[in-house]
Structure formats: C-alpha cells, structure tokens
Amino acid sequence: MSENEAWEPKIVAIVCNWCTYAGADLAGISRIQYPPNVRIIRTPCTGRINPFYIVKALQQGADGVLVSGCHPGECHYLTGNLSARRKFAMLKRFLNYLGLEADRTIFTWVSASEGERFANVIRGVTEKVRKLGPATKLVKSL
Amino acid sequence: MENIEKKMREEARRLLEEKRVDVLIGYEAGTLPLTATPCFITAPEEAERLVWNRFCNHNLAKYVHDVISQHRNSQKRVKPEDRKKKVVGVVARGCTTRSIVIHLQERQYGRDEVVIIGVPCTGYADRRKVSQALGGEAVLEGALEGDVIRAVTEGGEKKIAVADVLADNCRTCRFNNPIISDVMAGEAAPPMNPEAEYDEVTAFENLPIEERWAYFVKEMGKCIRCYACRQACPSCYCPVCFVEQSRPAWVGISDDPSDTQVFQIMRLYHMVGRCVDCGSCVSVCPMGVDLRKFLKKLDKDAFELFQNRAGSSLEDLPPLSRHRENDNEDFIYHPEIGGHNT
Ligand code: SF4
Ligand code: SF4
Ligand code: FES
C-alpha cells in the first residue's frame, strides 16, 4: 500500500522542563542525529503530567506516546517523578490490559546531561512503534 | 439478619434520641417487591422504617458525602462563628465503610461528622441475576424467607436461593465486615470467598491482546453515556467532573466510539486506589456494561505494585498520594537493553 510506505510513526513526547527537555536540547547542540518522528511537549515536571494527556494523545492519533523526566532522586521538585512513576506504572498495565499494545506508551528517564541517551530513546521508541504500524485502536476518526 | 435489623433500628433510634446525629441514612423497603431504597430519617420513631436485607445494594457513603458537602456549602454564607456542624449517621457494611475511609483520607469530612452503625454483611442479591432467574418476568409479590427469595410472577411462584444470585462483587468480598464503626449491629459475619477475587481478571489477562481489545470495544459500545455509574459512585464526588469540563474538553461527545472509550478509560483509571468494589456502578448501569472486569484489574495491580487495597485501613494512604524510593520500575524503558519488562 503506497500510503503505508509513506507512513512515518508519529510520536508525542511529553517531557519535563528540567531534565529531558534540556537533554533534548543537548542532543541538538551536540548535533546528534535522531529520527524526526517526535513532537515534544514541555511540562514543568513529570508530576504535572495528567495521565489523561496520554490517553488523549492516543485518541488524537499519536502512534506512540513517550513520557520522560528526571531520574528518580533528581526531580527538581524533589518527588514529582516518584508520584508520576506510580501513576504510569498503573496506566501502562491498564492500557495493555484493555488491549492497547504495550509499546505504544513508553516511560523513561533522561537527564540534562544525557543528550546521547535522549537520541537513543527516540531511536528505540521510533523503531518499536514502526514495528507496530499505524495506531488504529482508540483513534478518533475525524 | 432479623437480629441485625433489630439491633440496627435500636441503635438508630438511640442516636436520634440522644441527638448524636442530625440525620440518619439507612435503607427502607422499596416501592417494588424485592427492593430496598436509601432513606433519610431525622426522628427516633422513624427508626422502625429501616430495613436490612439482601436487597440493600446501594453504597450509602455516596449520600453521606452529598449531605455533608451540601450542608457545608450552605454554611458558606453564614458568619464563621454561627456555622453549624451537621453530623450524619449511616448504616454501613464493609464496602460502605471502605468508601467512608476513602472520604476521610481525601479529607472530604471529619471523623466527627459521621457516626457509623456498622452492619456485618453477607452480600446482596444482584437484581439482574434475580430477574434472569425469573425469566425476565415482573415480580408481582415477593418476600425473603431466610436465605431464599420467594417471588410471584404471572407464571406462578418461584423460589431462588440467595446464594445463586449473589452479586459478583459480594461473592469474592474481602471486607464484608465494617473497617471502622462507632457501634456494631451484630457479630462479625463469616468471610466470603476472597481467594477467588482476581480469577476473572487473571483469565482476562491471559487472553490474546486482540481479544481483550475486542471485548473492551464491545462492552463500551453498549455504553450510552448516561453517567449513572458516576452518579452512584461514592468516589465520584468532584464538583465539576472531568466529563463536563470544557477548557480543555477532556472527552468528546460525538458518536465516535473512541469518545466513549476515552471517557471510560479516564473514569476507570481514576478509580486507582479508590474503587472498593461495592458494585454500585454495575448495579445502576442500564446497559449492563461489564465495568467490574476493568475496575478489578486496577485493584489487583495496586495491590501487586503498592500493597494497597482501597479504603482497607485509615492509616494506609491511597497509593497515588504517596510513593517510595524503591517503587517498582520494571516498566521503565532503557534503550541500552532495548526494552522493559512488562
Ligand atoms: S461487597 Fe462485601 S460488604 Fe459490600 S455488599 Fe457485598 S459482601 Fe457486603
Ligand atoms: S451507567 Fe453504564 S451506560 Fe451509563 S455511563 Fe455508566 S457504563 Fe455507560
Ligand atoms: S522536574 Fe523533571 S521530573 Fe520533576
């Protein structure tokens, strides 16, 4: 299908301002190449990310959603990422239980000094989502 | 059960006589046979109206919250020094007290604003199962005789054992005795069958992913978005529910199936650590959506990951309002190892 050949995964990355966003910046400044499939949304902290955002992104047609923030112990609001970790542990299992592929929602940590890791994460996630193909479940037909 | 009912009435009467409560919430006989309905009484003589039987299926914590929050709102226009406290008495079985525990933990009201008449519980009859057992025929007359329901329909008289029509949540209930109470109406009830609590969830987990999705789509396809489940849920008490929020609008209201699915995912998900499996949503749903299949999963995971069972103790705070440094991290993606283990 020609349409499918042209298909490129669309990934929404919801990241915290202090670590992962800075890590993405560093990847850029260091001219590290990574796939252009990701749209970054900057939030103050992973603790600020309402799990509804993820569900909503999937409904709006994201093929994958990535959430990333500071490593545990390094959150700039001290424990925002620790609360987030609990919410996402539950969410990921739940979405998978309902029948959504586990690889469509990915959670990780990337610090401000990890430009290379950021690029690796994007590469890895893009590959995973590419393997799954375009999202069909939960997607709103507009 | 008759003894419990008698004791419950006595306690209710006493609380009202001694003016320890302003209003008492309990159950009375419904207008149709084989039903019970919530009632609000304020005078000691009215205690005779109260019933406690297998048809008391409502989680009365919902009304405790309603009454107290409405009263509090009404006091906002009163000078602080003239404000009055309203104390609500409530007849509460295991799951009702768990919901009250959640309200207390979420600081919806104080422990001194509610007086709990604890009732040991042996489960209620699922009205859908009863109707099925009667072949869908309307009940003209009915009564409970011990653990047997006697129902008269056009087709004649039928007897149904309560055990055969027990609600699914009651069958595997772990906390059928009150978690907290001020007075108890009777001795503790024998345990139900909590070992089987997650059987259904485990079976569902083991289905292929496409079958799980197909089931979810099918169930949510029945939903007409009447929000009865939310209205009945003691944990759904937000003054403005996300469903009605319009900036941003979390959920669309089109007839695209995804709008309903998203509504359901959001409502189900925010029951993490807050669903006590009282069966209220299931029993009010006009379309028979299998909500419990999904809610029970959240309960199972919260226990596996955080050793928490919603509302099971006042000290054990809700799982999403606390955290530990060494919480489970299996699901975190690490590009070096190319994955995570979920
Ligand atoms: S869930 Fe438990 S406490 Fe609640 S009605 Fe059923 S048996 Fe009673
Ligand atoms: S009560 Fe049933 S039909 Fe109504 S909104 Fe809830 S799940 Fe949907
Ligand atoms: S500031 Fe980065 S996760 Fe909290």
Coordinates of C-alpha atoms and ligand atoms in Angstrom, one line a residue:
Chain A
M1 CA 0.0 0.0 0.0
S2 CA 1.6 3.2 -1.1
E3 CA 0.0 5.1 1.7
N4 CA 1.7 2.7 4.2
E5 CA 5.1 3.2 2.6
A6 CA 4.8 6.8 3.2
W7 CA 3.7 6.2 6.8
E8 CA 6.0 7.5 9.4
P9 CA 5.3 6.9 13.1
K10 CA 4.0 10.0 14.9
I11 CA 5.3 10.1 18.5
V12 CA 4.3 12.5 21.1
A13 CA 6.9 13.0 23.8
I14 CA 5.7 14.6 27.0
V15 CA 8.8 15.7 28.9
C16 CA 9.8 17.7 31.9
N17 CA 11.4 21.0 31.5
W18 CA 14.4 20.5 33.7
C19 CA 15.9 17.2 32.6
T20 CA 14.6 15.6 29.5
Y21 CA 13.8 18.8 27.7
A22 CA 17.4 20.0 28.5
G23 CA 18.7 16.6 27.4
A24 CA 16.9 17.0 24.1
D25 CA 18.5 20.5 23.8
L26 CA 21.9 19.0 24.5
A27 CA 21.3 16.4 21.8
G28 CA 20.6 19.2 19.4
I29 CA 23.5 21.4 20.4
S30 CA 25.8 18.4 20.1
R31 CA 24.4 17.7 16.7
I32 CA 23.4 14.2 17.5
Q33 CA 21.1 12.8 14.8
Y34 CA 17.8 11.2 15.8
P35 CA 14.6 10.4 13.9
P36 CA 12.3 13.4 13.3
N37 CA 9.2 11.5 14.3
V38 CA 8.8 13.0 17.7
R39 CA 6.8 16.0 18.8
I40 CA 7.9 17.3 22.1
I41 CA 5.5 18.8 24.7
R42 CA 7.3 20.5 27.5
T43 CA 5.8 20.4 31.0
P44 CA 7.2 21.6 34.3
C45 CA 7.7 18.1 35.7
T46 CA 6.5 14.6 35.1
G47 CA 4.5 15.0 38.3
R48 CA 2.5 17.6 36.3
I49 CA 1.6 15.2 33.6
N50 CA -2.0 14.1 33.9
P51 CA -2.3 10.5 32.7
F52 CA -5.3 11.8 30.7
Y53 CA -2.8 13.6 28.4
I54 CA -1.5 10.2 27.3
V55 CA -4.9 8.8 26.6
K56 CA -5.9 11.9 24.8
A57 CA -2.8 11.9 22.6
L58 CA -3.6 8.3 21.6
Q59 CA -7.1 9.3 20.7
Q60 CA -5.9 12.2 18.6
G61 CA -3.9 9.8 16.5
A62 CA -0.5 9.6 18.1
D63 CA 1.1 6.2 17.1
G64 CA 3.1 6.3 20.3
V65 CA 3.5 8.4 23.5
L66 CA 6.7 8.8 25.3
V67 CA 6.9 10.3 28.8
S68 CA 10.3 11.2 30.2
G69 CA 11.6 13.2 33.1
C70 CA 14.4 13.4 35.6
H71 CA 15.9 10.2 37.0
P72 CA 14.5 9.2 40.4
G73 CA 16.2 11.3 43.1
E74 CA 16.9 14.1 40.6
C75 CA 13.5 15.7 40.2
H76 CA 13.6 19.5 40.5
Y77 CA 10.5 19.3 42.7
L78 CA 12.1 16.5 44.6
T79 CA 9.4 13.8 44.3
G80 CA 7.3 14.7 41.2
N81 CA 8.7 11.9 39.3
L82 CA 8.2 9.4 42.1
S83 CA 4.5 10.1 42.1
A84 CA 4.5 10.1 38.4
R85 CA 6.2 6.7 38.4
R86 CA 3.2 5.2 40.3
K87 CA 0.6 6.7 38.1
F88 CA 2.4 5.5 34.9
A89 CA 3.0 2.0 36.3
M90 CA -0.7 1.7 36.8
L91 CA -1.6 3.3 33.5
K92 CA 0.7 1.3 31.3
R93 CA -0.5 -2.0 32.7
F94 CA -4.1 -0.9 32.4
L95 CA -3.9 0.2 28.8
N96 CA -2.3 -3.0 27.9
Y97 CA -5.0 -5.0 29.8
L98 CA -7.6 -3.2 27.7
G99 CA -5.8 -4.4 24.6
L100 CA -3.5 -1.5 23.6
E101 CA 0.0 -2.6 22.7
A102 CA 2.5 -2.1 25.5
D103 CA 5.0 -0.4 23.2
R104 CA 2.7 2.5 22.3
T105 CA 3.2 4.0 25.8
I106 CA 6.8 4.3 26.9
F107 CA 8.2 5.8 30.0
T108 CA 11.8 6.6 30.7
W109 CA 14.2 9.0 32.4
V110 CA 16.7 11.2 30.6
S111 CA 18.8 13.8 32.5
A112 CA 20.0 17.2 31.2
S113 CA 23.5 15.7 30.6
E114 CA 22.3 12.7 28.6
G115 CA 22.0 14.0 25.0
E116 CA 23.1 10.7 23.7
R117 CA 20.6 8.8 25.8
F118 CA 17.8 11.1 24.5
A119 CA 18.7 10.3 20.9
N120 CA 18.9 6.6 21.8
V121 CA 15.5 6.7 23.4
I122 CA 13.9 8.4 20.4
R123 CA 15.6 5.9 18.0
G124 CA 14.4 3.0 20.1
V125 CA 10.9 4.2 20.6
T126 CA 10.5 5.1 16.9
E127 CA 11.6 1.6 15.9
K128 CA 9.3 0.0 18.4
V129 CA 6.3 2.0 17.1
R130 CA 7.3 1.5 13.5
K131 CA 7.1 -2.3 14.1
L132 CA 3.6 -1.9 15.5
G133 CA 2.4 0.1 12.5
P134 CA -0.1 2.9 12.5
A135 CA -2.3 3.2 15.6
T136 CA -5.9 2.0 14.9
K137 CA -7.2 1.4 18.4
L138 CA -8.8 4.3 20.3
V139 CA -8.1 6.7 17.4
K140 CA -10.9 9.1 16.7
S141 CA -11.8 9.2 13.1
L142 CA -12.1 12.8 12.4
Chain B
M1 CA -30.3 -11.0 59.6
E2 CA -33.5 -10.2 61.5
N3 CA -31.4 -9.7 64.6
I4 CA -29.1 -7.4 62.8
E5 CA -32.1 -5.4 61.6
K6 CA -33.5 -5.2 65.1
K7 CA -30.2 -4.1 66.6
M8 CA -29.7 -1.6 63.8
R9 CA -33.1 0.0 64.5
E10 CA -32.3 0.2 68.2
E11 CA -29.0 1.9 67.6
A12 CA -30.5 4.3 65.1
R13 CA -33.3 5.2 67.4
R14 CA -30.8 5.8 70.2
L15 CA -28.6 8.0 68.1
L16 CA -31.5 10.2 67.1
E17 CA -32.9 10.3 70.6
E18 CA -29.6 11.3 72.1
K19 CA -29.3 13.8 69.3
R20 CA -25.9 12.4 68.4
V21 CA -26.8 12.7 64.7
D22 CA -28.9 15.2 62.8
V23 CA -29.9 12.8 60.1
L24 CA -29.5 9.1 59.7
I25 CA -29.1 7.4 56.4
G26 CA -30.2 3.8 56.1
Y27 CA -32.4 1.6 53.9
E28 CA -36.1 1.2 53.8
A29 CA -38.3 -1.2 51.8
G30 CA -38.6 -0.1 48.2
T31 CA -41.8 0.6 46.4
L32 CA -41.5 -2.6 44.3
P33 CA -41.3 -6.1 45.8
L34 CA -37.8 -7.4 46.4
T35 CA -36.1 -4.0 46.5
A36 CA -34.8 -1.6 49.1
T37 CA -34.1 2.0 48.8
P38 CA -32.0 4.6 50.7
C39 CA -33.9 6.6 53.3
F40 CA -33.1 9.6 55.4
I41 CA -34.6 9.8 58.9
T42 CA -34.5 12.5 61.5
A43 CA -36.9 11.4 64.2
P44 CA -36.4 8.5 66.6
E45 CA -39.8 7.0 65.7
E46 CA -38.8 6.7 62.1
A47 CA -36.2 4.1 63.0
E48 CA -38.9 1.5 62.5
R49 CA -38.8 2.2 58.8
L50 CA -35.3 0.9 58.5
V51 CA -34.6 -2.5 56.9
W52 CA -31.5 -4.6 56.5
N53 CA -31.8 -7.4 54.0
R54 CA -30.4 -8.9 50.7
F55 CA -31.8 -6.1 48.6
C56 CA -29.8 -3.3 50.2
N57 CA -27.4 -2.8 47.4
H58 CA -26.6 0.9 47.5
N59 CA -23.4 2.2 48.9
L60 CA -24.7 4.8 51.3
A61 CA -21.3 6.5 51.6
K62 CA -22.4 8.4 48.5
Y63 CA -25.2 10.1 50.4
V64 CA -23.0 10.8 53.4
H65 CA -20.8 12.8 51.2
D66 CA -23.7 14.5 49.4
V67 CA -25.4 15.5 52.7
I68 CA -22.2 16.8 54.3
S69 CA -20.9 18.7 51.3
Q70 CA -24.3 20.3 50.6
H71 CA -24.6 21.3 54.2
R72 CA -21.1 22.8 54.1
N73 CA -21.9 24.8 51.0
S74 CA -25.0 26.1 52.7
Q75 CA -22.8 27.3 55.6
K76 CA -20.5 29.4 53.4
R77 CA -22.9 32.3 53.6
V78 CA -23.1 32.1 57.4
K79 CA -20.8 34.0 59.6
P80 CA -18.0 31.7 60.7
E81 CA -18.9 31.9 64.4
D82 CA -22.5 31.0 63.6
R83 CA -21.8 28.0 61.4
K84 CA -23.2 24.7 62.4
K85 CA -21.8 21.3 62.0
K86 CA -24.1 18.6 60.7
V87 CA -23.5 15.1 62.0
V88 CA -24.6 12.3 59.7
G89 CA -25.4 8.8 60.9
V90 CA -25.1 6.0 58.5
V91 CA -25.8 2.3 58.3
A92 CA -22.7 0.8 56.8
R93 CA -21.5 -2.6 55.8
G94 CA -17.9 -3.4 54.7
C95 CA -17.7 -1.7 51.4
T96 CA -19.6 1.4 52.6
T97 CA -17.1 1.8 55.4
R98 CA -14.3 1.5 52.9
S99 CA -15.7 4.3 50.9
I100 CA -16.0 6.4 54.1
V101 CA -12.4 5.6 54.8
I102 CA -11.5 7.0 51.4
H103 CA -13.5 10.1 52.0
L104 CA -11.8 10.6 55.3
Q105 CA -8.3 10.1 53.8
E106 CA -9.2 12.5 51.0
R107 CA -10.3 15.0 53.7
Q108 CA -13.9 15.3 52.5
Y109 CA -15.2 15.5 56.0
G110 CA -14.0 14.8 59.6
R111 CA -14.4 11.6 61.5
D112 CA -16.6 13.6 64.0
E113 CA -19.1 14.4 61.3
V114 CA -20.1 10.8 60.7
V115 CA -21.4 8.2 63.1
I116 CA -21.3 4.7 61.7
I117 CA -23.7 1.9 62.6
G118 CA -21.7 -1.0 61.3
V119 CA -23.5 -4.0 59.9
P120 CA -21.9 -7.3 59.3
C121 CA -22.7 -8.2 55.7
T122 CA -23.2 -11.4 53.8
G123 CA -23.8 -9.9 50.4
Y124 CA -26.7 -8.7 48.4
A125 CA -28.7 -10.2 45.6
D126 CA -27.9 -8.9 42.1
R127 CA -31.1 -7.7 40.6
R128 CA -30.1 -8.7 37.1
K129 CA -29.5 -12.3 38.3
V130 CA -32.8 -12.3 40.1
S131 CA -34.6 -11.2 37.0
Q132 CA -32.8 -13.7 34.9
A133 CA -33.8 -16.5 37.3
L134 CA -37.4 -15.4 36.9
G135 CA -37.1 -15.4 33.1
G136 CA -37.4 -11.7 33.0
E137 CA -41.0 -11.7 34.3
A138 CA -42.1 -8.8 36.5
V139 CA -42.4 -9.6 40.2
L140 CA -45.9 -9.2 41.5
E141 CA -45.2 -10.2 45.0
G142 CA -42.1 -11.2 46.8
A143 CA -40.5 -11.9 50.1
L144 CA -37.3 -13.0 51.7
E145 CA -37.6 -16.2 53.7
G146 CA -34.3 -16.7 55.4
D147 CA -31.8 -17.3 52.5
V148 CA -34.5 -17.9 50.0
I149 CA -36.3 -15.4 47.8
R150 CA -39.9 -16.2 47.1
A151 CA -41.2 -14.4 44.1
V152 CA -44.7 -14.5 42.5
T153 CA -44.8 -13.7 38.8
E154 CA -47.5 -14.1 36.2
G155 CA -46.0 -17.6 35.6
G156 CA -46.5 -18.6 39.2
E157 CA -44.4 -18.8 42.3
K158 CA -40.7 -19.4 42.2
K159 CA -38.1 -19.9 44.9
I160 CA -34.5 -18.7 44.4
A161 CA -31.6 -19.3 46.8
V162 CA -29.8 -16.1 47.6
A163 CA -26.5 -17.9 47.2
D164 CA -27.3 -18.4 43.5
V165 CA -28.0 -14.8 42.8
L166 CA -25.3 -13.1 44.9
A167 CA -23.7 -10.2 43.3
D168 CA -20.2 -11.0 41.8
N169 CA -18.5 -8.4 44.0
C170 CA -20.1 -9.9 47.1
R171 CA -19.1 -13.4 46.2
T172 CA -15.4 -12.6 46.5
C173 CA -15.6 -9.8 49.0
R174 CA -12.6 -9.5 51.3
F175 CA -14.0 -6.9 53.7
N176 CA -17.6 -7.8 54.3
N177 CA -17.3 -6.6 57.9
P178 CA -17.0 -2.9 58.6
I179 CA -13.5 -1.5 58.7
I180 CA -14.5 1.3 61.1
S181 CA -17.7 1.8 63.1
D182 CA -19.0 3.5 66.2
V183 CA -21.5 0.9 67.1
M184 CA -21.9 -2.6 65.7
A185 CA -25.3 -4.2 64.9
G186 CA -24.4 -7.8 65.4
E187 CA -21.4 -10.1 65.5
A188 CA -18.9 -10.3 62.6
A189 CA -20.1 -12.2 59.6
P190 CA -18.2 -15.2 58.3
P191 CA -15.8 -14.5 55.4
M192 CA -16.9 -14.6 51.8
N193 CA -14.5 -16.1 49.2
P194 CA -11.7 -13.6 48.7
E195 CA -9.3 -16.2 47.3
A196 CA -11.2 -16.1 44.0
E197 CA -11.1 -12.3 43.9
Y198 CA -8.9 -11.9 40.9
D199 CA -9.8 -15.1 39.0
E200 CA -11.8 -13.2 36.4
V201 CA -9.0 -10.6 35.9
T202 CA -6.3 -13.3 35.6
A203 CA -8.3 -15.1 33.0
F204 CA -8.8 -11.9 31.0
E205 CA -5.1 -11.1 31.3
N206 CA -4.3 -14.4 29.7
L207 CA -6.4 -13.8 26.6
P208 CA -4.7 -12.7 23.4
I209 CA -4.4 -8.9 23.2
E210 CA -6.8 -8.6 20.2
E211 CA -9.5 -10.5 22.1
R212 CA -9.1 -8.2 25.1
W213 CA -9.4 -5.2 22.8
A214 CA -12.4 -6.6 21.1
Y215 CA -14.1 -7.2 24.4
F216 CA -13.4 -3.7 25.6
V217 CA -14.8 -2.3 22.4
K218 CA -17.8 -4.5 22.6
E219 CA -18.6 -3.5 26.3
M220 CA -18.0 0.2 25.8
G221 CA -20.1 0.0 22.6
K222 CA -23.1 -0.6 24.9
C223 CA -22.5 2.5 27.0
I224 CA -25.0 5.3 26.4
R225 CA -23.1 7.8 28.5
C226 CA -25.9 8.3 30.9
Y227 CA -23.3 8.7 33.7
A228 CA -25.4 6.7 36.1
C229 CA -22.2 4.8 37.1
R230 CA -20.6 8.1 38.1
Q231 CA -23.6 9.3 39.9
A232 CA -23.8 6.2 42.0
C233 CA -20.1 6.0 42.8
P234 CA -19.1 7.2 46.3
S235 CA -15.6 8.1 44.9
C236 CA -17.0 10.3 42.2
Y237 CA -17.7 13.5 44.1
C238 CA -15.9 16.2 42.2
P239 CA -18.0 19.4 42.0
V240 CA -17.1 19.6 38.3
C241 CA -16.4 16.2 36.8
F242 CA -13.8 16.0 34.0
V243 CA -16.6 14.8 31.8
E244 CA -18.2 18.2 31.9
Q245 CA -15.0 20.3 31.8
S246 CA -14.8 22.3 28.7
R247 CA -11.4 24.0 29.0
P248 CA -9.9 21.8 27.9
A249 CA -12.7 19.4 26.9
W250 CA -11.2 16.0 28.1
V251 CA -13.8 13.9 26.4
G252 CA -15.7 14.5 23.2
I253 CA -19.4 14.0 22.9
S254 CA -19.6 12.8 19.4
D255 CA -20.9 9.3 18.5
D256 CA -17.4 8.2 17.5
P257 CA -16.8 5.1 19.6
S258 CA -13.5 6.4 20.7
D259 CA -15.1 9.2 22.7
T260 CA -16.9 6.8 24.9
Q261 CA -13.9 4.6 25.2
V262 CA -11.8 7.5 26.3
F263 CA -14.5 8.6 28.8
Q264 CA -14.4 5.1 30.2
I265 CA -10.7 4.8 30.4
M266 CA -10.4 8.1 32.2
R267 CA -13.2 7.3 34.7
L268 CA -11.9 3.8 35.3
Y269 CA -8.3 4.9 35.7
H270 CA -9.0 7.5 38.2
M271 CA -10.5 4.8 40.4
V272 CA -7.0 3.6 41.1
G273 CA -6.9 3.1 44.9
R274 CA -10.4 4.4 45.2
C275 CA -12.7 1.7 44.0
V276 CA -14.0 -0.5 46.8
D277 CA -15.8 -3.0 44.6
C278 CA -19.2 -2.2 46.1
G279 CA -20.9 -2.9 42.8
S280 CA -22.8 0.3 42.7
C281 CA -21.8 1.3 39.2
V282 CA -22.6 -2.2 37.9
S283 CA -26.0 -2.3 39.5
V284 CA -27.1 1.0 38.2
C285 CA -25.9 0.6 34.7
P286 CA -28.9 0.4 32.4
M287 CA -26.9 -1.3 29.7
G288 CA -25.2 -4.0 31.7
V289 CA -21.6 -2.8 30.8
D290 CA -19.1 -5.1 32.5
L291 CA -17.3 -2.4 34.4
R292 CA -16.1 -4.7 37.1
K293 CA -13.8 -6.6 34.7
F294 CA -11.8 -3.4 34.3
L295 CA -12.0 -1.9 37.8
K296 CA -10.9 -5.1 39.4
K297 CA -7.7 -5.0 37.4
L298 CA -6.8 -1.7 38.9
D299 CA -7.4 -3.2 42.3
K300 CA -5.2 -6.2 41.5
D301 CA -2.4 -4.0 40.2
A302 CA -2.5 -1.5 43.0
F303 CA -2.1 -4.5 45.4
E304 CA 0.7 -6.1 43.4
L305 CA 2.6 -2.9 43.0
F306 CA 1.9 -1.0 46.1
Q307 CA 0.3 -3.5 48.5
N308 CA -2.7 -1.3 48.8
R309 CA -6.4 -2.2 49.0
A310 CA -8.6 0.8 48.6
G311 CA -10.1 2.0 51.9
S312 CA -9.0 -1.0 53.8
S313 CA -7.4 1.0 56.6
L314 CA -7.3 4.6 57.8
E315 CA -3.6 4.6 58.1
D316 CA -2.8 3.1 54.7
L317 CA -3.0 6.2 52.5
P318 CA -4.2 5.9 48.9
P319 CA -1.5 4.5 46.6
L320 CA -1.3 7.5 44.2
S321 CA -0.9 10.0 47.0
R322 CA 2.4 8.6 48.2
H323 CA 5.4 6.8 46.9
R324 CA 8.6 5.0 47.9
E325 CA 12.0 5.5 46.5
N326 CA 12.3 1.8 45.6
D327 CA 8.9 1.5 43.9
N328 CA 8.6 -0.9 41.0
E329 CA 10.4 0.3 37.9
D330 CA 10.1 -2.7 35.6
F331 CA 8.1 -0.8 33.1
I332 CA 10.7 1.9 32.6
Y333 CA 12.3 1.8 29.1
H334 CA 16.1 1.6 28.9
P335 CA 17.4 2.0 25.3
E336 CA 20.7 0.2 26.2
I337 CA 18.9 -3.0 27.0
G338 CA 16.3 -2.3 24.3
G339 CA 13.3 -2.7 26.4
H340 CA 11.5 -3.0 29.7
N341 CA 9.8 -6.0 31.2
T342 CA 6.0 -5.5 31.3
Ligands
SF4_1 S1 -19.1 -6.1 48.6 FE1 -18.9 -7.1 50.6 S2 -19.5 -5.6 52.1 FE2 -20.3 -4.9 50.1 S3 -22.3 -5.6 49.9 FE3 -21.0 -7.2 49.0 S4 -20.4 -8.6 50.7 FE4 -21.3 -6.8 51.6
SF4_2 S1 -24.0 3.6 33.8 FE1 -23.5 2.2 32.1 S2 -24.4 3.2 30.2 FE2 -24.4 4.7 31.8 S3 -22.4 5.8 31.5 FE3 -22.0 4.2 33.0 S4 -21.3 2.5 31.8 FE4 -22.3 3.9 30.4
FES3 S1 11.4 18.2 37.3 FE1 12.0 16.6 35.9 S2 10.6 15.0 36.7 FE2 10.2 16.5 38.1

